[in-house]
Short mmCIF file of C-alpha atoms in Angstrom, two decimals:
data_model
loop_
_atom_site.label_atom_id
_atom_site.label_comp_id
_atom_site.label_asym_id
_atom_site.label_seq_id
_atom_site.Cartn_x
_atom_site.Cartn_y
_atom_site.Cartn_z
CA MET A 2 4.32 18.35 -33.26
CA THR A 3 2.40 21.21 -34.82
CA LYS A 4 2.47 24.75 -33.49
CA THR A 5 -1.13 24.33 -32.28
CA SER A 6 -0.18 21.19 -30.35
CA LYS A 7 2.78 22.95 -28.74
CA ASP A 8 0.58 25.85 -27.68
CA GLY A 9 -1.98 23.44 -26.19
CA ALA A 10 0.65 21.56 -24.23
CA SER A 11 2.11 24.81 -22.94
CA THR A 12 -1.34 25.98 -21.83
CA ARG A 13 -1.97 22.71 -19.99
CA ARG A 14 1.37 23.00 -18.20
CA ARG A 15 0.54 26.55 -17.08
CA PHE A 16 -2.91 25.42 -15.89
CA LEU A 17 -1.49 22.50 -13.89
CA LYS A 18 1.19 24.72 -12.35
CA THR A 19 -1.41 27.33 -11.31
CA ALA A 20 -3.76 24.67 -9.94
CA ALA A 21 -0.97 23.11 -7.92
CA ALA A 22 -0.05 26.47 -6.45
CA GLY A 23 -3.67 27.10 -5.52
CA ALA A 24 -3.98 23.70 -3.90
CA ALA A 25 -0.84 24.33 -1.88
CA ALA A 26 -2.24 27.65 -0.70
CA THR A 27 -5.51 25.96 0.26
CA VAL A 28 -3.67 23.34 2.29
CA ALA A 29 -1.39 25.91 3.88
CA ALA A 30 -4.15 28.33 4.98
CA PRO A 31 -5.56 26.19 7.84
CA THR A 32 -2.00 25.64 9.08
CA ILE A 33 -1.54 29.39 9.41
CA VAL A 34 -4.86 29.84 11.26
CA SER A 35 -4.06 26.92 13.53
CA ALA A 36 -0.67 28.38 14.33
CA GLN A 37 -2.33 31.62 15.47
CA GLY A 38 -4.37 29.76 18.04
CA PRO A 39 -7.40 31.10 19.96
CA ILE A 40 -7.79 34.79 20.76
CA SER A 41 -7.50 35.47 24.48
CA MET A 42 -9.01 38.47 26.25
CA ARG A 43 -8.44 39.59 29.80
CA TRP A 44 -11.38 41.39 31.37
CA GLN A 45 -12.25 42.84 34.73
CA SER A 46 -15.62 43.48 36.31
CA THR A 47 -16.44 46.30 38.70
CA TRP A 48 -17.77 43.83 41.26
CA PRO A 49 -16.35 41.69 44.09
CA SER A 50 -16.11 38.00 43.17
CA LYS A 51 -18.91 37.09 45.61
CA ASP A 52 -21.43 39.52 44.09
CA ILE A 53 -24.06 38.12 41.73
CA PHE A 54 -23.09 40.89 39.29
CA HIS A 55 -19.66 39.27 38.91
CA GLU A 56 -21.50 36.01 38.31
CA TYR A 57 -23.39 37.73 35.48
CA ALA A 58 -20.05 38.78 33.99
CA LEU A 59 -18.81 35.18 34.15
CA ASP A 60 -22.09 33.98 32.60
CA TYR A 61 -21.56 36.26 29.59
CA ALA A 62 -17.93 35.23 29.15
CA LYS A 63 -18.89 31.56 29.22
CA LYS A 64 -21.52 32.11 26.55
CA VAL A 65 -18.98 33.70 24.21
CA ASN A 66 -16.32 31.10 24.98
CA ASP A 67 -18.79 28.27 24.30
CA MET A 68 -20.39 29.81 21.20
CA THR A 69 -17.00 30.45 19.56
CA GLY A 70 -15.88 26.90 20.29
CA GLY A 71 -12.91 28.25 22.21
CA GLU A 72 -11.69 30.46 19.36
CA LEU A 73 -12.24 33.44 21.66
CA LYS A 74 -11.43 32.95 25.33
CA ILE A 75 -12.51 35.65 27.78
CA GLU A 76 -11.13 35.57 31.32
CA VAL A 77 -12.98 37.81 33.80
CA LEU A 78 -11.24 39.10 36.93
CA PRO A 79 -13.04 40.73 39.89
CA ALA A 80 -12.90 44.43 40.80
CA GLY A 81 -9.46 45.62 41.85
CA ALA A 82 -7.55 42.74 40.26
CA VAL A 83 -6.00 45.12 37.71
CA VAL A 84 -7.58 48.54 38.32
CA PRO A 85 -10.07 50.01 40.81
CA ALA A 86 -13.75 49.62 39.87
CA PHE A 87 -14.10 53.26 38.81
CA GLY A 88 -10.97 52.95 36.64
CA LEU A 89 -12.45 50.32 34.33
CA LEU A 90 -13.38 52.60 31.41
CA ASP A 91 -9.90 54.09 31.15
CA ALA A 92 -8.28 50.66 31.42
CA VAL A 93 -10.40 49.20 28.61
CA SER A 94 -10.01 52.31 26.45
CA LYS A 95 -6.22 52.25 26.77
CA GLY A 96 -5.95 48.50 26.22
CA VAL A 97 -4.72 47.71 29.72
CA LEU A 98 -7.76 45.42 29.73
CA ASP A 99 -9.43 43.97 26.63
CA GLY A 100 -12.92 44.39 28.05
CA GLY A 101 -15.00 44.87 31.15
CA HIS A 102 -18.32 44.48 32.91
CA GLY A 103 -19.94 47.28 34.89
CA VAL A 104 -22.57 50.00 34.67
CA LEU A 105 -22.61 53.23 32.69
CA VAL A 106 -23.29 55.42 35.72
CA TYR A 107 -19.80 54.59 37.00
CA HIS A 108 -18.50 56.82 34.17
CA TYR A 109 -20.48 59.83 35.39
CA GLY A 110 -17.31 61.80 36.06
CA LYS A 111 -16.24 61.43 32.42
CA GLN A 112 -19.47 62.66 30.84
CA THR A 113 -22.64 63.34 32.86
CA ALA A 114 -24.92 62.21 30.01
CA LEU A 115 -23.66 58.62 30.40
CA ALA A 116 -25.62 58.41 33.65
CA LEU A 117 -28.87 58.73 31.70
CA TRP A 118 -28.50 55.03 30.90
CA GLY A 119 -29.85 54.06 34.31
CA SER A 120 -29.57 56.91 36.82
CA GLY A 121 -32.91 58.59 37.48
CA PRO A 122 -36.59 57.84 36.83
CA ALA A 123 -36.13 57.46 33.03
CA PHE A 124 -39.44 59.31 32.63
CA GLY A 125 -41.28 56.32 34.04
CA MET A 126 -39.71 53.63 31.88
CA ASP A 127 -38.43 50.46 33.50
CA ALA A 128 -35.01 49.05 32.59
CA ASN A 129 -36.37 46.81 29.85
CA MET A 130 -38.05 49.79 28.21
CA LEU A 131 -34.86 51.81 28.48
CA LEU A 132 -33.03 49.00 26.70
CA ALA A 133 -35.73 49.06 24.02
CA TRP A 134 -35.06 52.78 23.60
CA HIS A 135 -31.33 52.06 23.41
CA LYS A 136 -31.70 49.41 20.72
CA PHE A 137 -34.52 50.85 18.63
CA GLY A 138 -35.09 54.44 19.74
CA GLY A 139 -31.73 56.04 18.98
CA GLY A 140 -29.86 55.33 22.21
CA LYS A 141 -27.23 53.11 20.60
CA GLU A 142 -26.15 55.85 18.21
CA LEU A 143 -26.16 58.47 20.96
CA LEU A 144 -24.00 56.29 23.21
CA ALA A 145 -21.43 55.80 20.46
CA LYS A 146 -21.42 59.58 19.95
CA LEU A 147 -20.95 60.13 23.68
CA TYR A 148 -17.99 57.79 23.96
CA GLU A 149 -16.40 59.35 20.89
CA SER A 150 -16.85 62.81 22.43
CA ILE A 151 -14.67 61.85 25.41
CA GLY A 152 -12.12 59.93 23.37
CA ALA A 153 -13.06 56.56 24.84
CA ASN A 154 -11.75 53.80 22.57
CA VAL A 155 -14.50 51.33 23.49
CA VAL A 156 -17.45 49.44 22.03
CA SER A 157 -20.33 49.32 24.52
CA PHE A 158 -23.18 46.83 24.90
CA PRO A 159 -25.75 47.82 27.55
CA TYR A 160 -27.74 44.76 28.64
CA GLY A 161 -29.34 43.09 31.66
CA PRO A 162 -32.41 45.08 32.80
CA MET A 163 -32.39 45.63 36.57
CA PRO A 164 -35.51 45.87 38.73
CA THR A 165 -36.19 49.15 40.53
CA GLN A 166 -33.54 49.60 43.20
CA PRO A 167 -34.25 50.23 46.90
CA PHE A 168 -34.09 53.80 48.17
CA GLY A 169 -31.46 52.66 50.62
CA TRP A 170 -30.33 50.97 53.83
CA PHE A 171 -30.74 53.14 56.94
CA LYS A 172 -30.40 53.01 60.72
CA LYS A 173 -34.12 53.71 61.11
CA PRO A 174 -37.12 54.04 58.78
CA ILE A 175 -37.32 57.19 56.66
CA THR A 176 -40.81 58.63 57.07
CA LYS A 177 -40.51 62.12 55.55
CA PRO A 178 -38.15 64.16 53.32
CA ASP A 179 -36.52 65.93 56.27
CA ASP A 180 -35.24 62.58 57.61
CA ILE A 181 -32.66 62.50 54.81
CA LYS A 182 -31.02 65.80 55.71
CA GLY A 183 -27.48 65.49 57.08
CA ILE A 184 -27.15 61.73 56.48
CA LYS A 185 -23.78 60.54 55.15
CA PHE A 186 -24.96 58.56 52.14
CA ARG A 187 -23.47 56.46 49.32
CA THR A 188 -24.76 56.59 45.75
CA VAL A 189 -23.49 57.15 42.18
CA GLY A 190 -24.38 58.96 38.94
CA ILE A 191 -27.08 61.60 38.79
CA SER A 192 -28.27 60.15 42.09
CA ILE A 193 -25.34 62.03 43.64
CA ASP A 194 -27.05 65.27 42.67
CA LEU A 195 -30.47 63.93 43.67
CA TYR A 196 -29.60 62.78 47.20
CA SER A 197 -27.50 65.91 47.68
CA ALA A 198 -30.52 68.02 46.76
CA GLN A 199 -32.52 66.06 49.34
CA GLY A 200 -29.98 67.14 51.97
CA ALA A 201 -27.68 64.11 52.25
CA ALA A 202 -23.87 64.34 52.37
CA VAL A 203 -23.02 62.05 49.47
CA ASN A 204 -19.96 59.87 48.92
CA ALA A 205 -19.63 57.82 45.71
CA LEU A 206 -18.10 54.40 46.38
CA PRO A 207 -17.91 51.13 44.40
CA GLY A 208 -20.19 48.33 45.57
CA GLY A 209 -17.45 46.35 47.29
CA GLU A 210 -16.48 49.25 49.58
CA ILE A 211 -19.90 50.25 50.92
CA VAL A 212 -20.41 47.88 53.86
CA SER A 213 -16.95 48.45 55.34
CA ALA A 214 -17.53 52.22 55.10
CA MET A 215 -20.84 51.86 56.95
CA ASP A 216 -19.21 49.62 59.53
CA ARG A 217 -16.51 52.23 60.20
CA GLY A 218 -19.03 55.04 60.48
CA LEU A 219 -17.90 56.76 57.29
CA LEU A 220 -21.44 56.30 55.99
CA ASP A 221 -24.77 56.41 57.82
CA ALA A 222 -26.73 54.88 54.96
CA ALA A 223 -26.35 53.65 51.39
CA GLU A 224 -28.06 52.28 48.34
CA PHE A 225 -26.65 49.59 46.08
CA ASN A 226 -28.92 47.40 44.00
CA ASN A 227 -30.84 44.24 44.87
CA ALA A 228 -31.63 41.72 47.60
CA THR A 229 -28.99 39.19 46.51
CA SER A 230 -26.09 41.63 46.11
CA ASP A 231 -27.04 43.45 49.30
CA ARG A 232 -27.19 40.19 51.24
CA VAL A 233 -23.90 38.68 50.05
CA LEU A 234 -22.07 42.00 50.42
CA GLY A 235 -23.14 42.12 54.08
CA PHE A 236 -25.64 44.97 54.29
CA PRO A 237 -27.69 43.12 56.97
CA ASP A 238 -24.59 43.18 59.19
CA VAL A 239 -24.58 46.99 59.32
CA SER A 240 -28.28 47.85 58.90
CA LYS A 241 -31.63 46.23 59.58
CA VAL A 242 -33.81 48.76 57.75
CA CYS A 243 -34.23 48.85 53.97
CA MET A 244 -36.52 51.32 52.20
CA LEU A 245 -38.02 49.87 49.01
CA GLN A 246 -39.03 51.71 45.82
CA SER A 247 -37.28 54.76 44.49
CA PHE A 248 -36.84 56.83 41.34
CA HIS A 249 -33.10 57.39 41.81
CA GLN A 250 -32.23 54.29 39.74
CA ASN A 251 -35.50 53.08 38.36
CA ALA A 252 -34.22 51.75 35.05
CA GLU A 253 -30.57 50.73 35.25
CA GLN A 254 -28.84 48.03 33.25
CA LEU A 255 -25.39 46.46 33.11
CA GLU A 256 -22.73 47.26 30.50
CA ILE A 257 -20.25 45.11 28.59
CA THR A 258 -17.34 46.99 27.03
CA PHE A 259 -14.63 45.94 24.59
CA ASN A 260 -11.47 47.79 23.67
CA LYS A 261 -12.47 49.12 20.24
CA THR A 262 -9.13 48.43 18.54
CA LYS A 263 -9.20 44.81 19.67
CA TYR A 264 -12.90 44.44 18.85
CA ASP A 265 -12.55 45.93 15.35
CA ALA A 266 -9.80 43.44 14.55
CA LEU A 267 -12.07 40.45 15.23
CA PRO A 268 -13.62 38.49 12.34
CA ASP A 269 -17.21 39.47 11.48
CA LYS A 270 -18.45 36.04 12.55
CA MET A 271 -16.96 36.53 16.02
CA LYS A 272 -18.49 40.01 16.31
CA ALA A 273 -21.89 38.51 15.48
CA ILE A 274 -21.46 35.89 18.21
CA ILE A 275 -20.48 38.60 20.71
CA SER A 276 -23.56 40.67 19.88
CA ASN A 277 -25.97 37.74 20.03
CA ALA A 278 -24.38 36.50 23.25
CA VAL A 279 -25.15 39.92 24.79
CA GLU A 280 -28.85 39.47 24.07
CA ALA A 281 -28.87 35.86 25.30
CA ALA A 282 -27.09 36.89 28.51
CA SER A 283 -29.50 39.79 28.96
CA ALA A 284 -32.50 37.47 28.92
CA GLU A 285 -30.86 34.88 31.18
CA MET A 286 -29.75 37.55 33.65
CA SER A 287 -33.26 38.96 33.99
CA TRP A 288 -34.71 35.49 34.60
CA LYS A 289 -31.98 34.55 37.08
CA ALA A 290 -32.56 37.85 38.90
CA ILE A 291 -36.24 37.05 39.46
CA ASP A 292 -35.35 33.69 40.96
CA ARG A 293 -32.40 34.73 43.11
CA TYR A 294 -33.62 38.15 44.25
CA SER A 295 -36.99 36.82 45.35
CA LYS A 296 -35.32 34.03 47.39
CA ASP A 297 -32.92 36.43 49.08
CA TYR A 298 -35.72 38.93 49.71
CA VAL A 299 -37.44 36.26 51.80
CA GLU A 300 -34.23 35.22 53.57
CA LEU A 301 -33.28 38.80 54.42
CA GLN A 302 -36.51 38.93 56.40
CA THR A 303 -36.61 35.41 57.85
CA LYS A 304 -32.90 34.80 58.53
CA ASP A 305 -31.31 38.25 58.76
CA ASN A 306 -34.18 40.03 60.54
CA VAL A 307 -34.28 42.90 58.06
CA LYS A 308 -37.37 45.10 58.04
CA PHE A 309 -38.51 46.43 54.68
CA TYR A 310 -40.57 49.59 54.33
CA LYS A 311 -42.07 51.32 51.32
CA THR A 312 -40.51 54.71 50.64
CA PRO A 313 -43.18 57.36 51.38
CA ASP A 314 -44.91 58.92 48.38
CA ALA A 315 -43.84 62.38 49.58
CA ILE A 316 -40.19 61.38 49.07
CA LEU A 317 -40.91 59.78 45.69
CA LYS A 318 -42.68 62.91 44.50
CA GLN A 319 -39.80 65.04 45.78
CA GLN A 320 -37.35 62.87 43.81
CA LEU A 321 -39.21 63.54 40.56
CA GLU A 322 -39.35 67.27 41.15
CA LEU A 323 -35.68 67.52 42.11
CA TYR A 324 -34.64 65.34 39.17
CA ASP A 325 -36.43 67.70 36.78
CA ASP A 326 -34.46 70.64 38.16
CA ILE A 327 -31.17 68.74 37.96
CA VAL A 328 -31.49 67.54 34.36
CA ARG A 329 -32.88 70.88 33.19
CA LYS A 330 -29.71 72.55 34.45
CA LYS A 331 -27.41 69.91 32.99
CA ALA A 332 -29.19 70.10 29.63
CA THR A 333 -28.38 73.81 29.38
CA GLU A 334 -24.71 73.09 30.12
CA ASN A 335 -24.29 69.99 27.96
CA PRO A 336 -25.91 69.82 24.46
CA ILE A 337 -25.54 66.04 24.14
CA PHE A 338 -27.14 65.59 27.58
CA LYS A 339 -30.18 67.45 26.23
CA GLU A 340 -30.15 65.38 23.04
CA VAL A 341 -30.31 62.15 25.05
CA LEU A 342 -33.07 63.54 27.29
CA LEU A 343 -35.29 64.56 24.39
CA SER A 344 -34.80 61.19 22.70
CA GLN A 345 -35.79 59.34 25.89
CA ILE A 346 -38.81 61.57 26.50
CA ALA A 347 -40.19 60.93 23.00
CA PHE A 348 -39.77 57.16 23.37
CA ALA A 349 -41.09 57.03 26.95
CA LYS A 350 -44.30 58.89 26.14
CA ARG A 351 -45.21 56.40 23.43
CA ALA A 352 -44.02 53.23 25.18
CA LEU A 353 -45.49 54.05 28.60
CA GLN A 354 -48.90 54.92 27.17
CA TRP A 355 -48.97 51.59 25.39
CA GLU A 356 -47.87 49.65 28.48
CA MET A 357 -50.24 51.34 30.94
CA ASP A 358 -53.19 50.85 28.61
CA THR A 359 -52.25 47.23 27.91
CA VAL A 360 -50.84 45.57 31.03
CA VAL A 361 -53.37 44.34 33.58
CA ASN A 362 -53.06 45.19 37.30
CA ARG A 363 -50.84 42.45 38.76
CA ARG A 364 -51.35 43.58 42.35
CA MET A 365 -55.04 42.73 41.99
CA ALA A 366 -54.07 39.21 40.93
CA PHE A 367 -51.59 38.92 43.80
CA GLU A 368 -54.20 39.95 46.37
CA HIS A 369 -56.67 37.51 44.86
CA TYR A 370 -54.33 34.53 45.07
CA PHE A 371 -52.21 35.33 48.11
CA GLY A 372 -54.16 37.95 50.07
CA VAL A 373 -56.79 37.63 52.79
CA ASN A 374 -58.95 35.13 50.91
CA ALA A 375 -55.92 33.32 49.42
CA ALA A 376 -57.57 31.74 46.43
CA ALA A 377 -54.35 29.86 45.68
CA LYS A 378 -54.98 27.66 48.73
CA LYS A 379 -58.24 26.49 47.20
CA ILE A 380 -56.69 25.34 43.95
#
């Protein structure tokens, strides 16, 4: 055999040896992944299991579990299963829980600017507009900066636009601003400052503790969120008067949080599924809310004998004026609070002008079809 032939044979042997090693690695790789098994996450919501908000948390988890084909399995426990509702952020940040479902205003005690994602009039924006600001107007970056400033090891996904929340449940109708003075009242976030400025004695409680506190006389009145939550939590058992429309939480949304260390370790594909599942759940939640809240709004009146009243304009105007004073003071004390405010104001001015000029008056259509002449009956 010539030297050239020997060199060729040696090269072929090296090639075959390398190829065989590569094939073995290719075969072995799936075995390693399979041995790891699915990733499991234990979550907690800030809601009782019977609340529709906990249902929303389960809806999101199911979407992720289904979309990952079981590669990521999220289990969601109700409030109090591991930590109290107001302890969720710390638990997720420290890794006691892998994730959670709640609202940003529950973290008000950590950093007051967090309440600007839902607590207050949002300069006239509704919750969907506020989410638009968050996603496209700089809110996402500001929220990440806020959490970093308090050392919270979390990744946050605000989602799920909520309709304007009622002013509250009372023993009798509120007809003027003075009626609020001296009332023992439950609320959260910047609304604590707002109702306090209106003269109420405020106590911040999680949703699942409100009705029992009213029943025991620890509260005279309270606000929570929507017709379905209020009904299943038992508000009609302790009050028959609900005041609708308010600026205290005109644009709130829900929040999904992940422990950042655990989230960062996930494959990019799984992170993409998580993010897209947030948006899918946000849309589904808003549609489900319209269906369920409207049904329970009717049943609160027909089955539970609740009387609904519109909050007087004098109180609504007072809310706006007091809110301006509150946030002006907080902006001087907290630079990032001011940064968030200015960002929201710039977005709201543009978005609201567009909406008010564009959207037709729906009340006119409602009166036409369901009012005195009830045109819908003729169709």
